[in-house]
Every structure is written in C-alpha cells, then in structure tokens.
Short mmCIF file of C-alpha atoms and ligand atoms in Angstrom, two decimals:
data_model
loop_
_atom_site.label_atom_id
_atom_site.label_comp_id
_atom_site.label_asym_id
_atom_site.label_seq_id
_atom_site.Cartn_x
_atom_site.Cartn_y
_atom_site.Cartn_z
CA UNK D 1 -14.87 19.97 6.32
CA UNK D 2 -17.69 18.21 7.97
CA UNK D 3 -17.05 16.22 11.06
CA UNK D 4 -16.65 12.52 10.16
CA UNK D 5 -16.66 8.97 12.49
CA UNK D 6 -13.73 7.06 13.08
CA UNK D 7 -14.04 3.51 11.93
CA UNK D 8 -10.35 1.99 12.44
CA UNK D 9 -9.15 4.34 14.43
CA UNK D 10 -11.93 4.63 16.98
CA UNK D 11 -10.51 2.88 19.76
CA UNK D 12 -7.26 3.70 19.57
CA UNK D 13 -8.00 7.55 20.00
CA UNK D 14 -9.51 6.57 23.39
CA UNK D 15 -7.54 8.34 25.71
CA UNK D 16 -5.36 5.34 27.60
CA UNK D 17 -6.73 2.92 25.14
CA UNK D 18 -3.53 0.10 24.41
CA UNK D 19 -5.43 -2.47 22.55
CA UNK D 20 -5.41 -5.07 25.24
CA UNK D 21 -7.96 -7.60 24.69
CA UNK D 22 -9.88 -6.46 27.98
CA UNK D 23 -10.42 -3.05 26.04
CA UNK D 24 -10.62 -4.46 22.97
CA UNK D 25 -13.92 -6.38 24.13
CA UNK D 26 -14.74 -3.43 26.54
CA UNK D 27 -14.94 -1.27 23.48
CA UNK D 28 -17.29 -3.95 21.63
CA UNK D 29 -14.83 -5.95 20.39
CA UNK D 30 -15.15 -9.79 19.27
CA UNK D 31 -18.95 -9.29 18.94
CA UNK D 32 -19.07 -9.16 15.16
CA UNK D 33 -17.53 -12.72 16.01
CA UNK D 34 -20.06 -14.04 18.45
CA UNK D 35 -22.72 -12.83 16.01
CA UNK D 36 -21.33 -14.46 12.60
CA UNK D 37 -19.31 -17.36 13.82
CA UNK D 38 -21.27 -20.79 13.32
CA UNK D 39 -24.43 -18.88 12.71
CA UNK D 40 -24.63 -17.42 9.46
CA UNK D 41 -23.74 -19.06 6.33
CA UNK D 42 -19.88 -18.28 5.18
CA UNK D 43 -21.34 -17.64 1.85
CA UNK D 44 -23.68 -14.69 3.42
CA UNK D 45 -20.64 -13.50 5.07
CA UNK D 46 -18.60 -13.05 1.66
CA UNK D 47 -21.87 -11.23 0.16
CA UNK D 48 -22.29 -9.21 3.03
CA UNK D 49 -18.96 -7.96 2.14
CA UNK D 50 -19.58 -7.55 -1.78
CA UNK D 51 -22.27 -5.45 -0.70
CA UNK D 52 -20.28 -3.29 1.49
CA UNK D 53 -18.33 -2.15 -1.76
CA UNK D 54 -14.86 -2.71 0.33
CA UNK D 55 -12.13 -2.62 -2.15
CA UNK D 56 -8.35 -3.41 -1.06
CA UNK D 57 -6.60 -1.36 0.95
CA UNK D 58 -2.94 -2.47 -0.31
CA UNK D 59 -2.41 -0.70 -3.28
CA UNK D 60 -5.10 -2.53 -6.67
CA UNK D 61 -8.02 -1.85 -4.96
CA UNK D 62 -9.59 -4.87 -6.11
CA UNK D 63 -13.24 -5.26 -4.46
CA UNK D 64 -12.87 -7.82 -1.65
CA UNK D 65 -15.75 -9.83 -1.12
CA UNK D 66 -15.38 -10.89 -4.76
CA UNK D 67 -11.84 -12.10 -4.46
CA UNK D 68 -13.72 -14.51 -1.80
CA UNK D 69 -15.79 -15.36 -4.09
CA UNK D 70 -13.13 -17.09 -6.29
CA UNK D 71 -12.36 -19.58 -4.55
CA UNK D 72 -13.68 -23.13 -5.69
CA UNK D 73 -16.44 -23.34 -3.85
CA UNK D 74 -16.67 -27.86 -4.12
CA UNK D 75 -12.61 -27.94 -3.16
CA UNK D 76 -12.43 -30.34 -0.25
CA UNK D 77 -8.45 -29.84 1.06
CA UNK D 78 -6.77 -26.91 3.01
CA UNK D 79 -7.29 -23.36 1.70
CA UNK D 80 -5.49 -20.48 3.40
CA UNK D 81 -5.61 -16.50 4.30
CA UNK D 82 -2.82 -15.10 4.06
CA UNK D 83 -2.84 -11.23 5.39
CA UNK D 84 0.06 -8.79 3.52
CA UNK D 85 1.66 -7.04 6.39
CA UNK D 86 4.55 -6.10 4.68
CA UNK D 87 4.57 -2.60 3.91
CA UNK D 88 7.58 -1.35 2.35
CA UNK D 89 6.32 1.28 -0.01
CA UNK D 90 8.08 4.25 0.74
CA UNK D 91 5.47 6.69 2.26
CA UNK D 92 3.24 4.49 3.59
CA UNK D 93 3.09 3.37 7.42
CA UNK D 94 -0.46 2.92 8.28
CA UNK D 95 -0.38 -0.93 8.59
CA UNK D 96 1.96 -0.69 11.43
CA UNK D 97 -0.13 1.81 13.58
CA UNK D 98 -2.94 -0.44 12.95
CA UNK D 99 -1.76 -3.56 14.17
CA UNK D 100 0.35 -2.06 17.37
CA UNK D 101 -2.40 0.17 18.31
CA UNK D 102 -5.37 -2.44 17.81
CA UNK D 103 -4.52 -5.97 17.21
CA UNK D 104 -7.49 -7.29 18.31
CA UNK D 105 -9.38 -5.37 15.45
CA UNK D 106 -6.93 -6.84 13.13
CA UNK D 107 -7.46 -10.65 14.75
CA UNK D 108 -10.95 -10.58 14.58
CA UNK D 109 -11.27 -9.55 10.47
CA UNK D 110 -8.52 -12.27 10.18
CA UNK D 111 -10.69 -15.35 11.97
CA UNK D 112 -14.13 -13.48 10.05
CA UNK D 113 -12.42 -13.65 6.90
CA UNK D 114 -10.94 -17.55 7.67
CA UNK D 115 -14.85 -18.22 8.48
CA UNK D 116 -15.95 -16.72 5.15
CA UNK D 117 -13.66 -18.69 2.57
CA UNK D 118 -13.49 -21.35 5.08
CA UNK D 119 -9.33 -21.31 5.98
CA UNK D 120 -8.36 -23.09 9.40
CA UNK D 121 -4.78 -21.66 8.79
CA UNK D 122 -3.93 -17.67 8.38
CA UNK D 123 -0.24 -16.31 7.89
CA UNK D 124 -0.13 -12.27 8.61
CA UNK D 125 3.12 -11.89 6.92
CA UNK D 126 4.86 -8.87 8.46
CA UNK D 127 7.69 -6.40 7.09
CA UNK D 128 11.12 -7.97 8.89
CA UNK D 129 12.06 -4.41 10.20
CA UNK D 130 8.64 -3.92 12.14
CA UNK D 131 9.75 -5.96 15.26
CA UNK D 132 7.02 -4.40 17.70
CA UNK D 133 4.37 -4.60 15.43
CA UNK D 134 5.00 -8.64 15.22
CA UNK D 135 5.69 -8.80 19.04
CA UNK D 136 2.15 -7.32 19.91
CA UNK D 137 0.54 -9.77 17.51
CA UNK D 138 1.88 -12.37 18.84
CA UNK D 139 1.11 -11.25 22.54
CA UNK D 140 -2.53 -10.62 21.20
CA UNK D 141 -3.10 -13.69 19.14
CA UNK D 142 -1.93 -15.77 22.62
CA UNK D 143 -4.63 -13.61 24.58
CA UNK D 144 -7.23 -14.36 21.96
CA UNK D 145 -6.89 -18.17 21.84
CA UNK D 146 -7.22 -18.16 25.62
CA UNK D 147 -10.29 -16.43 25.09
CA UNK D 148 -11.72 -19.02 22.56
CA UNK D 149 -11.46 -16.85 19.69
CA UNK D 150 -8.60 -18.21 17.70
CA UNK D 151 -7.50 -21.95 17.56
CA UNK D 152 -9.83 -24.93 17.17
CA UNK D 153 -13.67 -24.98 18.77
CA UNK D 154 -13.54 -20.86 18.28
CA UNK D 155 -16.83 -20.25 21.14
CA UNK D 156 -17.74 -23.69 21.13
CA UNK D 157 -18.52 -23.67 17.71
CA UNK D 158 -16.78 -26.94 16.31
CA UNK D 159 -15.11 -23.86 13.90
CA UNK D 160 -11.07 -23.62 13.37
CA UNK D 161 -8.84 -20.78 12.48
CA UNK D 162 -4.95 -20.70 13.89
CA UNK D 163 -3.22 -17.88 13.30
CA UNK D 164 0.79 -17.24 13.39
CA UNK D 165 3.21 -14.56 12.69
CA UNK D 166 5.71 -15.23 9.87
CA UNK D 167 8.36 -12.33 9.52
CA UNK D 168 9.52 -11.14 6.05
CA UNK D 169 13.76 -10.70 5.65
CA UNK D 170 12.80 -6.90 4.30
CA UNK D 171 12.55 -7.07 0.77
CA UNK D 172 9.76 -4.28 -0.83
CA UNK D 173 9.10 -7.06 -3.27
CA UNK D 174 7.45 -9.45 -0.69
CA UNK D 175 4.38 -7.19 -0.53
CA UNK D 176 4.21 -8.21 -4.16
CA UNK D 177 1.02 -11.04 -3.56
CA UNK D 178 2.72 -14.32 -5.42
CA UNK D 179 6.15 -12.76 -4.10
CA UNK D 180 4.82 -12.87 -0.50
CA UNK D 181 3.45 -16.84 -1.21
CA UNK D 182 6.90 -17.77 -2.41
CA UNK D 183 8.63 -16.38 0.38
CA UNK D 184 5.95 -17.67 3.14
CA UNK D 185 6.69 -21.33 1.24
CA UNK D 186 10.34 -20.70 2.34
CA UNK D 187 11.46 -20.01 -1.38
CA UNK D 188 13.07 -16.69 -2.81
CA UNK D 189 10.93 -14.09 -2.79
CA UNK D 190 9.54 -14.07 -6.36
CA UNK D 191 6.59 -13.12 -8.22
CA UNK D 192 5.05 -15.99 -9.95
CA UNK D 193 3.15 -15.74 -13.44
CA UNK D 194 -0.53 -15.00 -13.24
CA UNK D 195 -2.76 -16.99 -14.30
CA UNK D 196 -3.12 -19.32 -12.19
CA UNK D 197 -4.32 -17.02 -9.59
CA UNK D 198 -3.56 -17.30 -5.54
CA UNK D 199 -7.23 -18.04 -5.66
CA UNK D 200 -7.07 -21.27 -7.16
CA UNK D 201 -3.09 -22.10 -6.88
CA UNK D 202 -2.58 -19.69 -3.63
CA UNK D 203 -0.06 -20.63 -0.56
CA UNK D 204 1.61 -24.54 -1.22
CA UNK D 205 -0.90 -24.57 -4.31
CA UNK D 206 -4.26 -24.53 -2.52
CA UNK D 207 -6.81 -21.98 -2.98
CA UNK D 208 -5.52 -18.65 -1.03
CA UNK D 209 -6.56 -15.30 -0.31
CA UNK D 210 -4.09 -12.44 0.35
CA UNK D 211 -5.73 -9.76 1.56
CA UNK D 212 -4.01 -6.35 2.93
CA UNK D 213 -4.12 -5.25 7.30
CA UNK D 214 -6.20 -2.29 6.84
CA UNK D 215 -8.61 -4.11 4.55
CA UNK D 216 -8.78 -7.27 7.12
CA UNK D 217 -9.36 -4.84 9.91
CA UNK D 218 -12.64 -3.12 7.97
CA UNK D 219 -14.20 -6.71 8.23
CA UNK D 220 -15.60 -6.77 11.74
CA UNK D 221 -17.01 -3.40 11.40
CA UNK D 222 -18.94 -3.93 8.27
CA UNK D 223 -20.27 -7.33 9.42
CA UNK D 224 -21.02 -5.78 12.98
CA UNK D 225 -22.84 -3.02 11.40
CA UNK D 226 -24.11 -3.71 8.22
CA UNK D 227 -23.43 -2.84 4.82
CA UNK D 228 -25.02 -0.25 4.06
CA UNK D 229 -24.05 1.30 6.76
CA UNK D 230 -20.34 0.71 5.38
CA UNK D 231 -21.43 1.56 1.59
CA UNK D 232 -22.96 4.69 2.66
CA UNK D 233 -19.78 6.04 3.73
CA UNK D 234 -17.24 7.80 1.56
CA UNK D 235 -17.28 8.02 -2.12
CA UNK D 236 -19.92 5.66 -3.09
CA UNK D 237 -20.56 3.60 -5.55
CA UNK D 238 -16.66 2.20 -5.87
CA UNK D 239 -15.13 3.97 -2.98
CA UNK D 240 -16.75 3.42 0.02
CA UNK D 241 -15.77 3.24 3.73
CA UNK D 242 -12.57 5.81 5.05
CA UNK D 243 -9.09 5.23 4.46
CA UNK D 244 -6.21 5.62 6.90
CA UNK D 245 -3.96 8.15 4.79
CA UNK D 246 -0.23 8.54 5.45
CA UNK D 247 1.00 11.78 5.06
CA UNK D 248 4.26 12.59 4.75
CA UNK D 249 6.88 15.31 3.41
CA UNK D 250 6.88 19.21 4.17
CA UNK D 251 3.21 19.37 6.27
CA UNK D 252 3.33 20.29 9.26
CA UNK D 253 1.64 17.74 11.03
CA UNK D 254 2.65 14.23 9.12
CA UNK D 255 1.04 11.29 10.10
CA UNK D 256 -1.52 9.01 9.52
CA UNK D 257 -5.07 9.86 9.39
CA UNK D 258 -8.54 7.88 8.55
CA UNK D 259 -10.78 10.32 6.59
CA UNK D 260 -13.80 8.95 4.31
CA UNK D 261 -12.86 8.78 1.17
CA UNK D 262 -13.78 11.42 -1.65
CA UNK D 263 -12.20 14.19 0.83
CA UNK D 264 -9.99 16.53 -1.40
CA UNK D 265 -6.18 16.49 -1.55
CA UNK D 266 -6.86 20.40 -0.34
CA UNK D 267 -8.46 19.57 2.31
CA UNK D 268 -6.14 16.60 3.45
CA UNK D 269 -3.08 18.85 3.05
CA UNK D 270 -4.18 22.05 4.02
CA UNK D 271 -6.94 21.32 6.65
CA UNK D 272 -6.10 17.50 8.36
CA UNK D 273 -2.39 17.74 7.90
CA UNK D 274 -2.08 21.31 8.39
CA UNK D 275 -0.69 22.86 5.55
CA UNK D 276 2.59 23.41 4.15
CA UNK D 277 5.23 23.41 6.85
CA UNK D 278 7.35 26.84 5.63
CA UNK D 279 5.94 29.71 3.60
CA UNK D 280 7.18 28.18 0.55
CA UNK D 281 4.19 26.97 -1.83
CA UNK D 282 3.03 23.43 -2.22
CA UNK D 283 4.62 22.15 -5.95
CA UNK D 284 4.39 18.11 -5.78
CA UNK D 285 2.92 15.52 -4.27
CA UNK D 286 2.45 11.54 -4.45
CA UNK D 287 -1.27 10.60 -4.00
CA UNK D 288 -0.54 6.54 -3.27
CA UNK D 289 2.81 5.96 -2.57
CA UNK D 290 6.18 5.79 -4.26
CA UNK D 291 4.58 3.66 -7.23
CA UNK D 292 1.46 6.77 -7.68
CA UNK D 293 2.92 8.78 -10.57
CA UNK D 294 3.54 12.56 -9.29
CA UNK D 295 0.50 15.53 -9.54
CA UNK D 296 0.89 18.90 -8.88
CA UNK D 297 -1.12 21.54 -7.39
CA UNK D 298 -3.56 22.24 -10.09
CA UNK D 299 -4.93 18.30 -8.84
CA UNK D 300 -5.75 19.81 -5.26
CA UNK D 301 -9.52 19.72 -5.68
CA UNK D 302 -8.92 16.14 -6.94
CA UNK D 303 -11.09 13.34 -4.80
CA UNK D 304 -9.15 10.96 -2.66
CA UNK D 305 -10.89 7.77 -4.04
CA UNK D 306 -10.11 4.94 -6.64
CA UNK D 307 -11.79 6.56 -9.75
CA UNK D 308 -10.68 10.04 -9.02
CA UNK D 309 -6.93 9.70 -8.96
CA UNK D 310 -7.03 7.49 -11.75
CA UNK D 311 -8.68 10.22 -13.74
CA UNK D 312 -6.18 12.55 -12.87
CA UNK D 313 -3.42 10.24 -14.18
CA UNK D 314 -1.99 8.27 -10.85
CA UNK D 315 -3.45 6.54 -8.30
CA UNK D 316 -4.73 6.08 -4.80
CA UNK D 317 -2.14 3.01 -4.45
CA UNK D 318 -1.48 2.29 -0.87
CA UNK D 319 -2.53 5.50 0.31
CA UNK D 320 0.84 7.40 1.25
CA UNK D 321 0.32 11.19 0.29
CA UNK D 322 3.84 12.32 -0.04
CA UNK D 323 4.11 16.55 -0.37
CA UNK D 324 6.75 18.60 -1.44
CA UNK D 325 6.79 22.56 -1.30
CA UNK D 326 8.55 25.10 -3.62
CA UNK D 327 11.90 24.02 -3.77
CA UNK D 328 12.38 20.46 -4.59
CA UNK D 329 14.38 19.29 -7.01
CA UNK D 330 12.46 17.13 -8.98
CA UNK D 331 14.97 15.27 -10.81
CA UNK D 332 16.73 14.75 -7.97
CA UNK D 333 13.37 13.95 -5.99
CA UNK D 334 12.80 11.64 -9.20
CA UNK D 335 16.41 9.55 -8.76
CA UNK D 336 15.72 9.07 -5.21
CA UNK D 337 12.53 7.07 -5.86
CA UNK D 338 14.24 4.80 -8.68
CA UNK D 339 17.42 4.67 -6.57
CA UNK D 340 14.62 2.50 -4.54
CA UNK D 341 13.41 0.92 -7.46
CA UNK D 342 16.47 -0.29 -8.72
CA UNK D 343 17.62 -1.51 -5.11
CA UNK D 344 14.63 -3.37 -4.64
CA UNK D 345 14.12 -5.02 -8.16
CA UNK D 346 14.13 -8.67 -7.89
CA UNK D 347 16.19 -9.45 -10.48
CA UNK D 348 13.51 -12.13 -12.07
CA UNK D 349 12.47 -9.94 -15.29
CA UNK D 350 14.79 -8.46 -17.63
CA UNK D 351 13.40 -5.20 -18.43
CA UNK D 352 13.27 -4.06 -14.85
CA UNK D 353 16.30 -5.90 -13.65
CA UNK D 354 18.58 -4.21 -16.59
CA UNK D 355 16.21 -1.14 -17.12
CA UNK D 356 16.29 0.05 -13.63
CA UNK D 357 20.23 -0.14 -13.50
CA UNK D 358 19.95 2.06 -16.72
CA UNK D 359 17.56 4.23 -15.48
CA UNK D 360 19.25 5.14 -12.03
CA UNK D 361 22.88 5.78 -14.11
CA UNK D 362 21.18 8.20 -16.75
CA UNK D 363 19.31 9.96 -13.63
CA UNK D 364 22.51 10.26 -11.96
CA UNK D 365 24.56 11.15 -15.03
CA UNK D 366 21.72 13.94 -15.22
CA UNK D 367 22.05 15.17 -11.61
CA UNK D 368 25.60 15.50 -11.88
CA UNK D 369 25.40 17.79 -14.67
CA UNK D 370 27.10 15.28 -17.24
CA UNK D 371 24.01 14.60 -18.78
CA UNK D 372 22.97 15.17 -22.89
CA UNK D 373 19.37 16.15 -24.49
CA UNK D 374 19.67 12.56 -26.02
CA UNK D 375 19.37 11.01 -22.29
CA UNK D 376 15.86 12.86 -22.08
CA UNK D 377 14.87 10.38 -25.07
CA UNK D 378 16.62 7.13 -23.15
CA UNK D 379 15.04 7.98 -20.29
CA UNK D 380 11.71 7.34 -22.25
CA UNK D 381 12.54 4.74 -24.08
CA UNK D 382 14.20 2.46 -21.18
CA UNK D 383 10.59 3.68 -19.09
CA UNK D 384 8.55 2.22 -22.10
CA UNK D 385 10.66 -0.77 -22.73
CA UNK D 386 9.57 -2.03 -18.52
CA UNK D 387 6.34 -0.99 -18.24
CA UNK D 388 4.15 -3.75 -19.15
CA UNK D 389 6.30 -5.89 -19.80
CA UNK D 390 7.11 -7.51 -16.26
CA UNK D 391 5.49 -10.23 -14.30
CA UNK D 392 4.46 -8.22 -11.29
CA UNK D 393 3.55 -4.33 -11.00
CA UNK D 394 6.98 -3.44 -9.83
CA UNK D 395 8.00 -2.48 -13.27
CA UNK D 396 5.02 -0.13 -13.98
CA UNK D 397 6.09 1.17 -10.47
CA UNK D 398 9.52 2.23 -11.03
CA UNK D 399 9.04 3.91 -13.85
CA UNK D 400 6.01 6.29 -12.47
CA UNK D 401 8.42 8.63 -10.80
CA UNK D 402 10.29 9.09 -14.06
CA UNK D 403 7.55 9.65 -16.78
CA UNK D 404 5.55 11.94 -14.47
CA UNK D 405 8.12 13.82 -13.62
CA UNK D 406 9.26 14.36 -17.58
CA UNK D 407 5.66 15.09 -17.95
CA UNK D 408 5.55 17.96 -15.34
CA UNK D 409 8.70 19.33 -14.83
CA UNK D 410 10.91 18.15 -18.35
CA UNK D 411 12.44 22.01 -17.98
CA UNK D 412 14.02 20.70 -14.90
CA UNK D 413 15.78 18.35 -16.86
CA UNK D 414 16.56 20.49 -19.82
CA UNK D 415 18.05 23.35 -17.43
CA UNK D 416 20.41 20.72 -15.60
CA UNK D 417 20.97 19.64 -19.45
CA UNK D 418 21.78 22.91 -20.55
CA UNK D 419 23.97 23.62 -17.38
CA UNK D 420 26.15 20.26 -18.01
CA UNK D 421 26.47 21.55 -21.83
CA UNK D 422 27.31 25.09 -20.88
CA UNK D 423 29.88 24.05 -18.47
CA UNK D 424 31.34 21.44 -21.48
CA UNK D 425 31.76 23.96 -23.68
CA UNK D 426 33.46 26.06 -21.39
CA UNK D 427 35.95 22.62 -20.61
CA UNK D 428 36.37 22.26 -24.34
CA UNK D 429 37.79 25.62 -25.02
CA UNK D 430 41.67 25.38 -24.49
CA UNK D 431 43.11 27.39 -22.14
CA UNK D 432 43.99 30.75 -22.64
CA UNK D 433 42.12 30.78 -26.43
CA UNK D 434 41.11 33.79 -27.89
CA UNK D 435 37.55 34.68 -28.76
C1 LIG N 1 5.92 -4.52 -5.73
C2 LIG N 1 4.66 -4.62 -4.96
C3 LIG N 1 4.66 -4.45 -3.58
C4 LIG N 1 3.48 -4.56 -2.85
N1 LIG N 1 3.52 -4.38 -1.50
C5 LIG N 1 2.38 -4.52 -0.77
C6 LIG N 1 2.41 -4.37 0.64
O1 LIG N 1 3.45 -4.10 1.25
N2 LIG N 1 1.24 -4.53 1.32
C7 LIG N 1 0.06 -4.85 0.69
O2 LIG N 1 -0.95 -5.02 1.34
N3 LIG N 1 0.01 -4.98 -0.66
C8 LIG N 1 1.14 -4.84 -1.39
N4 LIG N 1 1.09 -5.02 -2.74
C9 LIG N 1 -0.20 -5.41 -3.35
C10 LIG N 1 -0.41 -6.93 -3.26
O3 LIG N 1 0.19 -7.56 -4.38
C11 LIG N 1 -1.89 -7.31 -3.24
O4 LIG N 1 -2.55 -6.66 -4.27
C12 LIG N 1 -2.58 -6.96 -1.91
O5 LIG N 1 -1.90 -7.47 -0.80
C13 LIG N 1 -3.98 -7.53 -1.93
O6 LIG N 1 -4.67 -7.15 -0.77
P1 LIG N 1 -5.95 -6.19 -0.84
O7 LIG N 1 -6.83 -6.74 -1.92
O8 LIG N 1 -6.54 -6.29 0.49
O9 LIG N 1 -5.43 -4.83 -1.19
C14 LIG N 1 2.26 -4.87 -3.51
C15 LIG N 1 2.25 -5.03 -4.91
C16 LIG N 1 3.43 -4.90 -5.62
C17 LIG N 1 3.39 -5.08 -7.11
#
C-alpha cells in the first residue's frame, strides 16, 4: 500500500504533541483563519468547499459546501452552526480522538465554517458520556478567545463567532440532526419531520447547519491548502480527502486510523489493522457502523468510499469497520445490534417503537432455541413494515443487522430452527413411549 499524508491526524502523531494552542499554532495552526477571516468573501469560502468535493463525515455523506449553500442567502436574523459531537453508533469513536487530541483543529473549522454561512453562535453538541473530550474543549475554546480567535472582533476583524459546549444526556438518537436541535432547544430529544429542513427552520427556527467533528475539522485544511489539493486526494470524483476509520472487533491492532479513501477493506484489515487477531478466518464485518448492513469476505477488494459500499449493498456510514472471524454467531451477533436498536428507539414512530420490541423478542425466542420456520418470515415482515416508514433513519438502521444477516447467513437461523424443533419433538414424546 503506498505511503499516504496525514491530514487530521498530522499533528497529533507528533511525538509529545497535546494539542495546546502554543502547538497548535506552532504546527501552522489558525493560519487558514488569518488568511480567510474578513478577507475573502463568505460566499468564496462555501465554494471553495463545494469544490473540494468534502462530503459528511457523520454517517449521509451529503456534500458539504452545498448544505452551506442552502441557507437563505437575503435572511437578516441569527443563523447558527451547530457541530454533531455525539457519537453513539456502536463502533465508531473517531470524533472523540479528534477533539481530545486536537481541539484547536476542530475550533478553527468551527469559526471558518461560522464565517462561511455567516453564524455568530456555534453549539458542538457532545455525547454526555465523553466527559474529557468536553473538558478539553472547553479549556481550548477559553485559550482561543484569549487569542482573538473566537468571540467578538475575531483578529480585529469587526467578525463574531462564540462558541460553547452543550452536553447530550446519552441518548444514540441525539446524533439524529433534528433530534440533536430539539434536544439543544432544551426539548425531548426527537426527530422532527423533514421538510422544513435545519437549513431554513434549523436551531430555535432560524436557518442552521449541523455539520459532523471530523467533517468541521477537514475545513481549515482545505481552505489552507486549496481544493484541489483536497479533491485530488482519495477516491475522486465523490470521495475525496481521507477518512479516520474505526476499527474494531477480532484485529489485532483496533483503533482508529485516517487512510484516503478508495483503500480496500483488505488492505484496511489485513495491512493497517493487522489482520485477524487468531488463526481463525475473517467471516463478517460492518463497513460504517452498527446501521451499515453486514458483508462478508467475498467484499474484501471492495473500495472504502461512498459509491463503493453502496454498490456492494451497505454503506460507508460513520466509518466504524467492525470484523468478526470464524466463529461468530451471527444471529446472536445480529440480536446484539437490535438489542441496541430497540433500547435506543425513541419511541416517536410506531413501526420502530413496536417493531423493534418485536424484533428483539423473535431474535431472542430464536437464540434460545424456541424459535419456528414461521419467525424467519416475521422477522421479514416486521423489518419491511419499519424501514421507510419512520421519520428519521433510525428505522432503516435497526433493521440492517437483521435483513443482512438473513441474506448471508439464513442457515444460521434455520439450524438454531431445526435444533429448537428437534429438541420439541423430543419434549413431545411422552415418557417412556415406544417407537
Ligand atoms: C439515529 C441517527 C444517529 C446519528 N448519529 C450521529 C452522530 O452521532 N454524529 C454525527 O455526526 N451524525 C449522526 N447522524 C447523522 C446526522 O443526522 C447528520 O446527518 C450529520 O450530523 C450531518 O453532518 P455531516 O453532513 O457533516 O455528516 C445520525 C443520524 C441518525 C439517523
């Protein structure tokens, strides 16, 4: 595998390097700022980022400098920024390193991005449970408005941006966009019906734009360098720039790493991460986290970027690459992802509220060896009766782990099947009978 540069994760693999705002600016830091801020146009700043091709880091990949672009351009009152720092899909813990290890880089594609759709106010709304994380933000964002570079007059420019810390209560749904508005607003953490858009009817109903950590943090890098400097990295056209993968499961070296996309999952899991951890073969993995229906090892040579792993039937989600060797249970594997699911549903659509209580008692009924061929066929059905059919992407979610595992490993299911009816029949015959 050719030898690649490190883009996010640059500094931080500085021997010493703790992301104070000394070595932050030592490092080049904040210059992307002094070159942009007050000096070119906000609207050149948003096409500078079309052009990059950066698409979302937190899960849609949805191309960033166009979800800029949305917002009313003649709309005189507040508008706001709102970065999702929640991260609570299972398998996925790249956020975190980011913002503990370099919260400066973080800071700086926050106040860029405030500049661009012109937002004085930015909310990084951060995951409850990550208490460090939040504590070194807060640390940094004091150190950075003593510098000038957050607060009002940012360098002397007559240009605000404040920036503050709001901690989530730990629900997965929260990462949800409108979810994450709702609960920012102080309400229940609900997603709210789309259209109208967070662009136009965002945070307290003013135009907003929610943009994920590792996408924020890509900002002063592709203003500070160009482009198409960014655009010629990775998988270009639609995939361009690296992407901080988080691998997890039976490797044997987990962890996160930034590799340009269009890499191979081979490569990933046999070359960055290792390789399989026993002797035992790879049989599973999750390409995008706990929502990225399951592929198998025939989709090794498969291309870490947006259009690849949707061709192969998943996606590249949040990036959490979750591998399992020869060995796991898949049904089980499958029950343990929609026990998740069905913890975390909200509760505000039917289908998923009901369908995931369903879902976990058949899986369970399954696992126990109680289960009936007819289940295989309610699995299905309760699957296809949430997907699509729910305000937010949970449902769609919860059901991947299901209907991908049906679709690769169904004789898992029909053995345990079998076993439950063998050991039935075996109950039903009264003691003692002759055969
Ligand atoms: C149930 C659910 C949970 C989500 N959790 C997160 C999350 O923790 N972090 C995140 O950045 N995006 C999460 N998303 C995606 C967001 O709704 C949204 O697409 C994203 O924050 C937009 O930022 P981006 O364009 O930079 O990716 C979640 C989506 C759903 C449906």
């Amino acid at each position: 595998m050719p030898k690649h540069e490190f883009i996010l994760f640059k500094n931080m693999m500085q021997p010493g390097y703790a992301g104070s705002l000394q070595e932050y600016e030592r490092a080049g830091g904040y210059q992307a700022l002094h070159k942009f801020i007050g000096k070119v146009p906000p609207a050149e700043v948003t096409m500078a980022v079309m052009k990059s091709g950066l698409r979302g880091r937190g899960g849609a990949g949805f191309p960033t400098g166009v979800k800029w672009g949305f917002l009313p351009k003649d709309y005189q009152g507040p508008r706001y920024l709102c970065c999702n720092a929640d991260e609570s899909e299972p398998g996925t813990f790249k956020d975190r390193q980011l913002m503990e290890r370099d919260p400066h880089q973080l800071l700086e594609g926050i106040v860029l991005t405030c500049y661009a759709i012109g937002a004085e106010s930015a909310y990084i709304y951060i995951r409850g449970e990550l208490i460090l994380a939040a504590k070194i933000l807060e640390q940094a964002i004091e150190d950075a408005r003593a510098a000038g570079y957050i607060g009002a007059n940012i360098l002397g420019t007559g240009i605000t941006a404040n920036v503050w810390v709001h901690r989530g209560a730990g629900a997965y749904i929260c990462g949800e966009e409108t979810a994450l508005l709702e609960s920012l607003e102080g309400k229940r953490g609900l997603p709210r019906f789309k259209p109208p858009f967070p662009a136009t009817h965002g945070l307290y109903n003013k135009p907003t734009v929610v943009n994920n950590v590792e996408t924020l943090a890509n900002i002063p890098h592709i203003l500070g360098r160009g482009p198409e400097w960014f655009a010629s990295i990775g998988s270009p056209p639609k995939s361009t720039g690296t992407r901080v993968f988080c691998v997890s499961g039976h490797v044997k070296r987990p962890g996160n790493y930034e590799m340009p996309m269009g890499i191979s999952f081979r490569e990933l899991i046999y070359e960055v991460a290792g390789g399989m951890r026993s002797d035992k073969p790879l049989k599973a993995f999750i390409p995008g986290g706990a929502s990225a229906p399951f592929l198998t090892p025939d989709h090794l040579d498969v291309k870490l970027d947006f259009e690849s792993v949707a061709a192969a039937g998943s996606m590249l989600g949040s990036g959490g690459v979750t591998v399992m060797e020869e060995g796991t249970p898949m049904v089980w594997a499958a029950l343990r992802l929609m026990e998740f699911f069905y913890h975390e549903s909200c509760g505000k659509c039917s289908p998923c509220r009901e369908g995931s209580s369903w879902l976990v008692q058949t899986m369970r009924r399954i696992v126990a060896k109680r289960g009936q061929m007819e289940d295989l066929e309610t699995l299905v059905d309760l699957c296809k009766n949430i997907e699509g059919r729910t305000v937010c992407a949970f449902g769609d979610a919860a059901v991947a782990p299901i209907m991908s595992t049906l679709k690769y490993w169904r004789s898992e299911y029909v053995t345990l099947i079998q076993e439950a009816e063998a050991a039935n029949l075996i109950k039903l015959e009264p003691a003692g009978a002759k055969r």
